[in-house]
Amino acid sequence: MVSEINAPASTVKPMLVSPGAAVWVTLCRDLRLGFRRQAELINPPLFFLIVVTLFPLGISPDPDFLAKLAPGVIWIAALLATLLAMDSLFRGDYEDGALDLLLVVPQPLFMHVLAKVCAHWLLTGLPLLILAPMLALMLSLPSQAYMTLIASLALGTPLLSLLGAIGAALTVGIRRGGMLLSLLILPLYIPVLLLGTGAVVAASEGLPADGQLLWLAVLLTLGLTLAPFAIAAGLRITASG
Amino acid sequence: MTEFLSVNQLVCERDERLLFHGLSFTLNSGEILQVTGANGSGKTSLLRILATLTEDYEGEIKFAGELIQRVLPEYRQQQLYLGHSPGIKGPLTPIENLRWLQGWYQSLSEQAIENALTAVDLYGYEDVPCYSLSAGQQRRVALAQLYLSHQALWILDEPFTAIDQNGVHHLEALLAEQASQGRSIILTTHHQLNVPDGFIKKLDIADYGE
């Protein structure tokens, strides 16, 4: 280690980062990490794909029957795929000590938490959104419901990620907290599921689905504004324990 | 003159067990505080309290005369915490790791990061994913932060773990040099620190135990 490379502490003029730039660092790091761990990356979409494909095989290949099932099946599979990926949100950071470093950053923690959830959704939620039309076709969902399906998932899956992150923050310190996470979070997922499937069912029957979609948008807005604080508080509790 | 950091009557309990009570010390700029004590005596707990990772304590900690709760963002901006597990991400390269570790505090040039890696003998490993580095080399990636840091207070938990003898000598030289330039350093180690006497203060946690 050659110490003369380091300029004396008193003369170093640090270029301070703005909170936005610091949050950008967190977002980029998590996205980069996600793309490097490809096995974990394909897990949620693969699960989604498998669960949905098994339904016609296991129940009935009859298109009319499948069309009735389609909204529920797609939404339940998306919900479970999100839940499956939730535990990994803070697990790695907790185990290698990066979470401690995140908790002592000078910027407000909720901003970093929001960036982490965003990155997590881009890696786990967005692929579901891309797969959904293909699976809808497979389950012969009426074509007028496609846009509603995409819209409901686009509003619903980020909400699932935000809610799941609260549970993940509280359970990350517990060994094998996965089970507890599911128990904590599933009740919170139910309203999202009801609104999501409700919207798609209405659209597939040719009825307006705006009401359900607007409700999902309301919940997402609430989630975006309030959940980061809850997640940050959960992480602080975990670190203190 | 106000002290850089002053800790007054600190009490810490973990799982119904009193780790230390009445712990007080002051630290001025340019001083190194070596915290010693047996395993499980609360060294890491003390450092986690000082790093503001937990509020689970009694007593007061003042940074430049102000309670740290009042000046939390400023205090956090001025501290560098290096814990037991340094948070190095296996899939990322040393450069990428340093970019996020220090990126929350300052914007860094590629050149500065390369210099820091050269300083910890990791030249030539910049683009290797960290999981293929040895434990000591991963530790060195974390320690490279010390060559980039502008923070006035370093809180280092066992910085010498997994570092070879040569590395330890360089690190000691760096600590002494940085202290002489006014940086305050708190560290735990069981190692006999080879630093000029004037800089170093010792704190034995056992003195404040039950």
Short mmCIF file of C-alpha atoms in Angstrom, two decimals:
data_model
loop_
_atom_site.label_atom_id
_atom_site.label_comp_id
_atom_site.label_asym_id
_atom_site.label_seq_id
_atom_site.Cartn_x
_atom_site.Cartn_y
_atom_site.Cartn_z
CA MET A 1 0.00 0.00 0.00
CA VAL A 2 1.61 3.23 -1.13
CA SER A 3 0.36 5.93 1.15
CA GLU A 4 1.77 8.97 -0.62
CA ILE A 5 -0.86 8.58 -3.34
CA ASN A 6 -3.41 9.87 -0.88
CA ALA A 7 -3.39 13.64 -0.66
CA PRO A 8 -3.44 15.05 2.89
CA ALA A 9 -6.89 15.05 4.40
CA SER A 10 -6.94 18.80 4.83
CA THR A 11 -6.31 19.52 1.16
CA VAL A 12 -8.84 17.07 -0.27
CA LYS A 13 -11.81 18.99 -1.63
CA PRO A 14 -14.50 16.36 -1.86
CA MET A 15 -17.08 16.67 -4.60
CA LEU A 16 -20.20 16.14 -2.54
CA VAL A 17 -23.01 14.25 -4.16
CA SER A 18 -26.59 15.45 -4.28
CA PRO A 19 -29.24 13.16 -2.75
CA GLY A 20 -30.49 12.41 -6.26
CA ALA A 21 -27.08 11.29 -7.44
CA ALA A 22 -26.62 9.12 -4.35
CA VAL A 23 -29.96 7.44 -4.95
CA TRP A 24 -28.98 6.92 -8.59
CA VAL A 25 -25.87 5.09 -7.31
CA THR A 26 -28.10 2.71 -5.32
CA LEU A 27 -30.43 2.12 -8.27
CA CYS A 28 -27.58 1.42 -10.69
CA ARG A 29 -25.83 -0.86 -8.24
CA ASP A 30 -28.92 -2.99 -7.68
CA LEU A 31 -29.72 -3.21 -11.39
CA ARG A 32 -26.15 -4.18 -12.18
CA LEU A 33 -26.14 -6.79 -9.42
CA GLY A 34 -29.44 -8.15 -10.70
CA PHE A 35 -28.12 -8.57 -14.24
CA ARG A 36 -24.99 -10.32 -12.96
CA ARG A 37 -27.08 -12.85 -11.02
CA GLN A 38 -28.89 -14.25 -14.01
CA ALA A 39 -30.13 -17.41 -12.33
CA GLU A 40 -32.06 -15.30 -9.83
CA LEU A 41 -33.21 -12.97 -12.56
CA ILE A 42 -35.08 -15.61 -14.56
CA ASN A 43 -36.65 -17.20 -11.50
CA PRO A 44 -39.84 -15.09 -11.15
CA PRO A 45 -40.79 -15.02 -14.88
CA LEU A 46 -40.07 -18.72 -15.16
CA PHE A 47 -42.26 -19.46 -12.15
CA PHE A 48 -45.00 -17.26 -13.62
CA LEU A 49 -44.77 -19.06 -16.95
CA ILE A 50 -44.81 -22.54 -15.42
CA VAL A 51 -47.74 -21.93 -13.08
CA VAL A 52 -49.88 -20.43 -15.82
CA THR A 53 -49.06 -23.17 -18.34
CA LEU A 54 -49.99 -25.87 -15.87
CA PHE A 55 -53.58 -24.67 -15.56
CA PRO A 56 -54.83 -25.72 -19.02
CA LEU A 57 -53.00 -29.01 -18.58
CA GLY A 58 -54.35 -29.69 -15.13
CA ILE A 59 -57.93 -28.43 -15.42
CA SER A 60 -59.28 -28.24 -18.95
CA PRO A 61 -58.06 -27.05 -22.34
CA ASP A 62 -61.54 -25.75 -23.19
CA PRO A 63 -61.05 -22.12 -24.41
CA ASP A 64 -64.31 -20.79 -22.97
CA PHE A 65 -63.58 -22.27 -19.58
CA LEU A 66 -59.97 -20.98 -19.63
CA ALA A 67 -61.13 -17.51 -20.61
CA LYS A 68 -63.16 -17.40 -17.41
CA LEU A 69 -60.18 -18.53 -15.33
CA ALA A 70 -57.60 -16.37 -17.08
CA PRO A 71 -57.81 -13.13 -15.04
CA GLY A 72 -57.55 -14.95 -11.73
CA VAL A 73 -54.85 -17.36 -12.85
CA ILE A 74 -52.62 -14.67 -14.31
CA TRP A 75 -53.03 -12.40 -11.33
CA ILE A 76 -52.48 -15.13 -8.71
CA ALA A 77 -49.40 -16.38 -10.54
CA ALA A 78 -48.03 -12.82 -10.78
CA LEU A 79 -48.68 -12.30 -7.07
CA LEU A 80 -46.92 -15.51 -6.09
CA ALA A 81 -44.00 -14.80 -8.42
CA THR A 82 -43.56 -11.39 -6.77
CA LEU A 83 -43.79 -12.91 -3.32
CA LEU A 84 -41.21 -15.52 -4.26
CA ALA A 85 -38.72 -12.82 -5.22
CA MET A 86 -39.42 -10.60 -2.23
CA ASP A 87 -37.13 -12.29 0.26
CA SER A 88 -34.09 -11.55 -1.90
CA LEU A 89 -34.66 -7.79 -1.76
CA PHE A 90 -32.63 -7.16 1.40
CA ARG A 91 -31.24 -10.65 2.07
CA GLY A 92 -27.96 -10.22 0.17
CA ASP A 93 -27.31 -6.77 1.61
CA TYR A 94 -28.03 -8.05 5.10
CA GLU A 95 -25.66 -10.96 4.79
CA ASP A 96 -22.66 -9.12 3.36
CA GLY A 97 -22.95 -6.04 5.59
CA ALA A 98 -24.02 -3.66 2.82
CA LEU A 99 -27.30 -3.01 4.63
CA ASP A 100 -25.42 -1.50 7.60
CA LEU A 101 -23.64 0.85 5.23
CA LEU A 102 -26.94 1.82 3.63
CA LEU A 103 -28.38 2.68 7.05
CA VAL A 104 -25.67 5.22 7.82
CA VAL A 105 -25.76 7.17 4.56
CA PRO A 106 -26.14 10.93 5.00
CA GLN A 107 -29.17 11.08 2.69
CA PRO A 108 -32.66 10.17 3.93
CA LEU A 109 -33.00 6.40 3.99
CA PHE A 110 -36.46 6.29 2.44
CA MET A 111 -35.05 7.60 -0.85
CA HIS A 112 -32.55 4.78 -1.06
CA VAL A 113 -35.21 2.28 -0.09
CA LEU A 114 -37.45 3.55 -2.88
CA ALA A 115 -34.56 3.15 -5.32
CA LYS A 116 -33.99 -0.40 -4.15
CA VAL A 117 -37.67 -1.29 -4.55
CA CYS A 118 -37.69 0.34 -8.00
CA ALA A 119 -34.69 -1.71 -9.09
CA HIS A 120 -36.27 -4.83 -7.66
CA TRP A 121 -39.52 -4.20 -9.51
CA LEU A 122 -37.68 -3.52 -12.79
CA LEU A 123 -35.90 -6.87 -12.36
CA THR A 124 -38.79 -8.99 -11.10
CA GLY A 125 -42.07 -7.21 -11.87
CA LEU A 126 -41.48 -5.81 -15.32
CA PRO A 127 -40.69 -9.22 -16.91
CA LEU A 128 -44.10 -10.45 -15.68
CA LEU A 129 -45.74 -7.53 -17.42
CA ILE A 130 -43.98 -8.43 -20.66
CA LEU A 131 -44.95 -12.11 -20.40
CA ALA A 132 -48.57 -11.45 -19.46
CA PRO A 133 -50.02 -10.86 -22.98
CA MET A 134 -48.48 -14.10 -24.21
CA LEU A 135 -50.01 -16.03 -21.33
CA ALA A 136 -53.32 -14.25 -21.82
CA LEU A 137 -53.32 -15.47 -25.41
CA MET A 138 -52.58 -18.97 -24.20
CA LEU A 139 -55.54 -18.86 -21.82
CA SER A 140 -57.71 -17.31 -24.57
CA LEU A 141 -58.54 -14.17 -22.64
CA PRO A 142 -60.92 -12.02 -24.74
CA SER A 143 -58.84 -9.54 -26.71
CA GLN A 144 -60.72 -6.49 -25.39
CA ALA A 145 -59.29 -7.25 -21.90
CA TYR A 146 -55.62 -7.15 -22.90
CA MET A 147 -55.05 -3.48 -22.26
CA THR A 148 -56.80 -3.71 -18.90
CA LEU A 149 -54.70 -6.73 -17.95
CA ILE A 150 -51.48 -4.87 -18.74
CA ALA A 151 -52.69 -1.71 -17.01
CA SER A 152 -53.79 -3.59 -13.89
CA LEU A 153 -50.48 -5.43 -13.67
CA ALA A 154 -48.53 -2.23 -14.35
CA LEU A 155 -50.30 -0.58 -11.41
CA GLY A 156 -50.52 -3.67 -9.24
CA THR A 157 -47.09 -5.30 -9.35
CA PRO A 158 -45.18 -2.20 -8.12
CA LEU A 159 -47.67 -2.04 -5.28
CA LEU A 160 -47.01 -5.72 -4.52
CA SER A 161 -43.27 -4.95 -4.48
CA LEU A 162 -43.72 -2.00 -2.11
CA LEU A 163 -45.92 -3.96 0.29
CA GLY A 164 -43.66 -6.99 0.12
CA ALA A 165 -40.65 -4.82 0.88
CA ILE A 166 -42.18 -3.82 4.23
CA GLY A 167 -42.36 -7.48 5.19
CA ALA A 168 -38.91 -8.19 3.76
CA ALA A 169 -37.43 -5.35 5.83
CA LEU A 170 -38.97 -6.72 9.02
CA THR A 171 -38.04 -10.35 8.43
CA VAL A 172 -34.58 -10.05 6.89
CA GLY A 173 -32.89 -10.42 10.28
CA ILE A 174 -34.69 -13.67 10.98
CA ARG A 175 -33.17 -16.92 9.81
CA ARG A 176 -35.54 -18.56 7.32
CA GLY A 177 -37.86 -15.58 7.51
CA GLY A 178 -39.43 -16.52 4.16
CA MET A 179 -42.43 -18.27 5.69
CA LEU A 180 -43.10 -15.43 8.12
CA LEU A 181 -42.80 -12.98 5.25
CA SER A 182 -45.56 -14.77 3.33
CA LEU A 183 -47.84 -14.81 6.38
CA LEU A 184 -47.26 -11.12 7.04
CA ILE A 185 -47.70 -9.97 3.49
CA LEU A 186 -50.45 -12.14 1.99
CA PRO A 187 -53.30 -10.33 3.82
CA LEU A 188 -52.01 -7.04 2.42
CA TYR A 189 -51.90 -8.52 -1.07
CA ILE A 190 -55.55 -9.52 -1.08
CA PRO A 191 -57.07 -6.07 -1.88
CA VAL A 192 -54.61 -5.70 -4.74
CA LEU A 193 -55.60 -9.12 -6.06
CA LEU A 194 -59.31 -8.35 -5.79
CA LEU A 195 -58.98 -5.06 -7.65
CA GLY A 196 -56.64 -6.52 -10.26
CA THR A 197 -58.76 -9.53 -11.15
CA GLY A 198 -61.93 -7.44 -10.82
CA ALA A 199 -60.66 -5.06 -13.47
CA VAL A 200 -59.70 -7.81 -15.90
CA VAL A 201 -62.95 -9.73 -15.38
CA ALA A 202 -64.98 -6.58 -16.01
CA ALA A 203 -63.01 -5.78 -19.17
CA SER A 204 -63.32 -9.32 -20.52
CA GLU A 205 -67.09 -9.05 -20.13
CA GLY A 206 -67.07 -5.77 -22.01
CA LEU A 207 -67.77 -3.64 -18.93
CA PRO A 208 -65.77 -0.54 -17.97
CA ALA A 209 -62.88 -1.29 -15.63
CA ASP A 210 -61.87 2.28 -14.87
CA GLY A 211 -63.11 2.11 -11.29
CA GLN A 212 -60.87 -0.78 -10.28
CA LEU A 213 -57.91 0.66 -12.18
CA LEU A 214 -58.34 4.03 -10.50
CA TRP A 215 -58.47 2.33 -7.11
CA LEU A 216 -55.26 0.50 -7.94
CA ALA A 217 -53.72 3.83 -8.92
CA VAL A 218 -54.84 5.34 -5.60
CA LEU A 219 -53.30 2.48 -3.67
CA LEU A 220 -50.09 2.71 -5.69
CA THR A 221 -49.84 6.43 -4.97
CA LEU A 222 -50.36 5.74 -1.28
CA GLY A 223 -47.81 2.94 -1.42
CA LEU A 224 -45.22 5.07 -3.19
CA THR A 225 -45.56 7.85 -0.65
CA LEU A 226 -45.95 5.88 2.58
CA ALA A 227 -44.36 2.45 2.13
CA PRO A 228 -40.75 3.75 1.84
CA PHE A 229 -41.02 5.19 5.35
CA ALA A 230 -42.37 1.92 6.71
CA ILE A 231 -39.64 -0.04 4.93
CA ALA A 232 -36.95 2.30 6.27
CA ALA A 233 -38.34 1.97 9.80
CA GLY A 234 -38.41 -1.81 9.43
CA LEU A 235 -34.78 -1.86 8.36
CA ARG A 236 -33.76 0.27 11.33
CA ILE A 237 -35.55 -2.13 13.69
CA THR A 238 -33.77 -5.05 12.05
CA ALA A 239 -30.37 -3.36 12.40
CA SER A 240 -30.95 -2.47 16.06
CA GLY A 241 -31.97 -5.98 17.03
CA MET B 1 -12.05 24.26 22.04
CA THR B 2 -14.85 21.72 21.78
CA GLU B 3 -13.97 18.11 21.36
CA PHE B 4 -14.51 16.49 18.01
CA LEU B 5 -16.45 13.64 19.58
CA SER B 6 -17.42 13.24 23.19
CA VAL B 7 -19.21 10.28 24.67
CA ASN B 8 -20.78 10.65 28.07
CA GLN B 9 -22.07 7.93 30.42
CA LEU B 10 -22.95 5.46 27.70
CA VAL B 11 -24.94 2.39 28.77
CA CYS B 12 -25.58 -0.51 26.45
CA GLU B 13 -27.62 -3.62 27.09
CA ARG B 14 -28.04 -6.56 24.73
CA ASP B 15 -30.50 -9.38 25.33
CA GLU B 16 -30.92 -8.51 29.03
CA ARG B 17 -27.17 -8.49 29.50
CA LEU B 18 -25.39 -5.31 30.49
CA LEU B 19 -22.42 -4.88 28.15
CA PHE B 20 -21.03 -1.65 29.58
CA HIS B 21 -22.17 1.28 31.65
CA GLY B 22 -20.78 4.69 32.45
CA LEU B 23 -18.56 4.58 29.40
CA SER B 24 -17.15 8.03 28.65
CA PHE B 25 -14.37 9.28 26.45
CA THR B 26 -13.46 12.19 24.27
CA LEU B 27 -11.75 12.15 20.95
CA ASN B 28 -10.07 15.14 19.38
CA SER B 29 -9.10 15.45 15.78
CA GLY B 30 -5.84 13.71 15.09
CA GLU B 31 -6.36 11.02 17.70
CA ILE B 32 -6.66 7.28 17.32
CA LEU B 33 -8.82 5.45 19.83
CA GLN B 34 -8.10 1.77 20.14
CA VAL B 35 -10.99 -0.10 21.73
CA THR B 36 -9.94 -3.36 23.33
CA GLY B 37 -11.78 -6.02 25.26
CA ALA B 38 -12.53 -9.72 25.28
CA ASN B 39 -14.74 -11.33 22.64
CA GLY B 40 -18.36 -10.51 23.30
CA SER B 41 -17.52 -7.60 25.58
CA GLY B 42 -19.34 -5.10 23.40
CA LYS B 43 -16.70 -3.60 21.12
CA THR B 44 -18.79 -4.02 18.01
CA SER B 45 -21.89 -2.80 19.85
CA LEU B 46 -20.03 0.36 20.85
CA LEU B 47 -18.90 0.92 17.28
CA ARG B 48 -22.40 0.33 15.94
CA ILE B 49 -23.73 2.91 18.39
CA LEU B 50 -21.09 5.40 17.32
CA ALA B 51 -21.86 4.70 13.66
CA THR B 52 -25.54 5.55 14.38
CA LEU B 53 -26.68 2.07 13.38
CA THR B 54 -28.67 1.63 16.56
CA GLU B 55 -30.36 3.99 18.97
CA ASP B 56 -30.62 1.31 21.58
CA TYR B 57 -28.48 2.93 24.26
CA GLU B 58 -28.53 5.47 27.06
CA GLY B 59 -26.15 8.35 27.48
CA GLU B 60 -25.12 11.07 25.13
CA ILE B 61 -22.80 11.32 22.18
CA LYS B 62 -21.80 14.76 21.03
CA PHE B 63 -20.25 15.63 17.70
CA ALA B 64 -18.52 19.03 17.73
CA GLY B 65 -20.51 19.97 20.83
CA GLU B 66 -23.92 18.99 19.44
CA LEU B 67 -25.89 15.84 20.24
CA ILE B 68 -25.54 13.55 17.24
CA GLN B 69 -29.32 13.13 16.93
CA ARG B 70 -29.51 16.85 16.15
CA VAL B 71 -26.80 16.84 13.50
CA LEU B 72 -27.38 13.37 12.10
CA PRO B 73 -26.90 14.09 8.35
CA GLU B 74 -23.76 16.16 8.99
CA TYR B 75 -22.39 13.53 11.36
CA ARG B 76 -23.10 10.75 8.89
CA GLN B 77 -21.48 12.72 6.11
CA GLN B 78 -18.33 12.95 8.23
CA GLN B 79 -18.02 9.32 9.22
CA LEU B 80 -16.75 6.26 7.44
CA TYR B 81 -17.90 3.01 8.98
CA LEU B 82 -16.22 -0.24 8.09
CA GLY B 83 -17.88 -3.17 9.80
CA HIS B 84 -17.09 -6.82 10.31
CA SER B 85 -18.56 -7.71 6.96
CA PRO B 86 -17.53 -4.90 4.67
CA GLY B 87 -20.40 -5.16 2.19
CA ILE B 88 -18.30 -6.09 -0.81
CA LYS B 89 -20.55 -7.46 -3.56
CA GLY B 90 -19.20 -10.64 -5.14
CA PRO B 91 -20.62 -10.18 -8.64
CA LEU B 92 -19.21 -6.64 -8.93
CA THR B 93 -15.62 -5.73 -9.70
CA PRO B 94 -13.48 -3.81 -7.18
CA ILE B 95 -13.99 -0.60 -9.17
CA GLU B 96 -17.76 -1.03 -9.21
CA ASN B 97 -17.78 -1.82 -5.52
CA LEU B 98 -15.80 1.29 -4.61
CA ARG B 99 -17.96 3.35 -6.91
CA TRP B 100 -21.06 2.60 -4.85
CA LEU B 101 -19.38 2.42 -1.44
CA GLN B 102 -17.99 5.91 -1.79
CA GLY B 103 -20.55 7.09 -4.35
CA TRP B 104 -22.97 7.92 -1.56
CA TYR B 105 -20.49 10.44 -0.22
CA GLN B 106 -18.58 11.90 -3.14
CA SER B 107 -18.25 11.65 -6.88
CA LEU B 108 -15.06 9.90 -7.83
CA SER B 109 -12.92 9.86 -10.91
CA GLU B 110 -11.84 6.55 -12.43
CA GLN B 111 -8.25 7.62 -11.80
CA ALA B 112 -8.82 8.12 -8.05
CA ILE B 113 -10.32 4.65 -7.72
CA GLU B 114 -7.47 3.06 -9.66
CA ASN B 115 -4.96 4.84 -7.45
CA ALA B 116 -6.71 3.57 -4.34
CA LEU B 117 -6.69 0.02 -5.68
CA THR B 118 -2.99 0.32 -6.51
CA ALA B 119 -2.43 1.53 -2.95
CA VAL B 120 -3.90 -1.68 -1.54
CA ASP B 121 -1.94 -3.89 -3.97
CA LEU B 122 -4.92 -4.77 -6.11
CA TYR B 123 -3.54 -3.33 -9.32
CA GLY B 124 -4.47 -5.74 -12.10
CA TYR B 125 -7.59 -6.96 -10.32
CA GLU B 126 -9.78 -3.96 -11.18
CA ASP B 127 -11.98 -5.87 -13.58
CA VAL B 128 -12.18 -9.20 -11.79
CA PRO B 129 -15.46 -9.99 -10.03
CA CYS B 130 -14.86 -9.85 -6.29
CA TYR B 131 -16.11 -13.39 -5.65
CA SER B 132 -12.99 -14.71 -7.32
CA LEU B 133 -10.74 -12.71 -4.99
CA SER B 134 -9.43 -14.16 -1.72
CA ALA B 135 -10.85 -13.10 1.65
CA GLY B 136 -7.85 -10.87 2.28
CA GLN B 137 -8.14 -9.27 -1.15
CA GLN B 138 -11.84 -8.59 -0.62
CA ARG B 139 -10.96 -6.95 2.67
CA ARG B 140 -8.42 -4.85 0.79
CA VAL B 141 -11.12 -3.66 -1.59
CA ALA B 142 -13.03 -2.38 1.44
CA LEU B 143 -9.87 -0.85 2.87
CA ALA B 144 -9.22 0.96 -0.41
CA GLN B 145 -12.00 3.27 0.76
CA LEU B 146 -9.56 4.68 3.29
CA TYR B 147 -7.50 6.06 0.41
CA LEU B 148 -10.56 7.72 -1.12
CA SER B 149 -12.34 8.86 1.99
CA HIS B 150 -12.60 12.50 2.96
CA GLN B 151 -14.60 11.76 6.09
CA ALA B 152 -13.15 13.21 9.28
CA LEU B 153 -13.99 10.21 11.45
CA TRP B 154 -13.18 6.62 10.64
CA ILE B 155 -14.89 3.87 12.59
CA LEU B 156 -13.12 0.62 11.79
CA ASP B 157 -14.21 -2.71 13.22
CA GLU B 158 -11.29 -5.14 13.12
CA PRO B 159 -9.70 -3.63 10.01
CA PHE B 160 -6.75 -6.02 10.15
CA THR B 161 -8.80 -9.21 9.76
CA ALA B 162 -7.42 -11.40 6.96
CA ILE B 163 -4.75 -8.83 6.03
CA ASP B 164 -1.17 -10.10 5.65
CA GLN B 165 1.75 -8.71 7.68
CA ASN B 166 2.91 -6.40 4.96
CA GLY B 167 -0.58 -5.02 4.54
CA VAL B 168 -0.88 -4.46 8.28
CA HIS B 169 2.35 -2.40 8.29
CA HIS B 170 1.09 -0.23 5.44
CA LEU B 171 -2.26 0.20 7.13
CA GLU B 172 -0.59 1.24 10.40
CA ALA B 173 1.51 3.73 8.51
CA LEU B 174 -1.62 5.08 6.83
CA LEU B 175 -3.47 5.42 10.13
CA ALA B 176 -0.53 7.27 11.75
CA GLU B 177 -0.17 9.54 8.74
CA GLN B 178 -3.89 10.32 8.60
CA ALA B 179 -4.01 10.99 12.34
CA SER B 180 -1.11 13.40 12.02
CA GLN B 181 -3.17 15.24 9.41
CA GLY B 182 -6.06 15.67 11.79
CA ARG B 183 -8.26 12.69 11.10
CA SER B 184 -9.90 10.94 14.06
CA ILE B 185 -9.95 7.18 14.02
CA ILE B 186 -11.75 4.70 16.26
CA LEU B 187 -10.85 1.08 15.77
CA THR B 188 -11.11 -2.27 17.46
CA THR B 189 -8.29 -4.72 17.17
CA HIS B 190 -6.56 -7.35 19.25
CA HIS B 191 -3.40 -6.53 17.41
CA GLN B 192 -0.63 -4.48 19.05
CA LEU B 193 -0.85 -1.24 17.09
CA ASN B 194 2.50 -0.03 15.87
CA VAL B 195 1.75 3.69 15.82
CA PRO B 196 3.70 6.55 17.51
CA ASP B 197 2.51 6.89 21.11
CA GLY B 198 1.35 10.49 20.92
CA PHE B 199 -1.61 9.68 18.69
CA ILE B 200 -3.10 6.71 20.39
CA LYS B 201 -5.63 6.49 23.19
CA LYS B 202 -6.80 3.18 24.58
CA LEU B 203 -10.19 2.22 25.88
CA ASP B 204 -10.69 -1.12 27.57
CA ILE B 205 -14.37 -2.04 27.57
CA ALA B 206 -13.76 -4.39 30.51
CA ASP B 207 -13.26 -1.29 32.73
CA TYR B 208 -16.91 -0.41 32.21
CA GLY B 209 -18.38 -3.89 32.42
CA GLU B 210 -20.06 -5.37 35.43
#
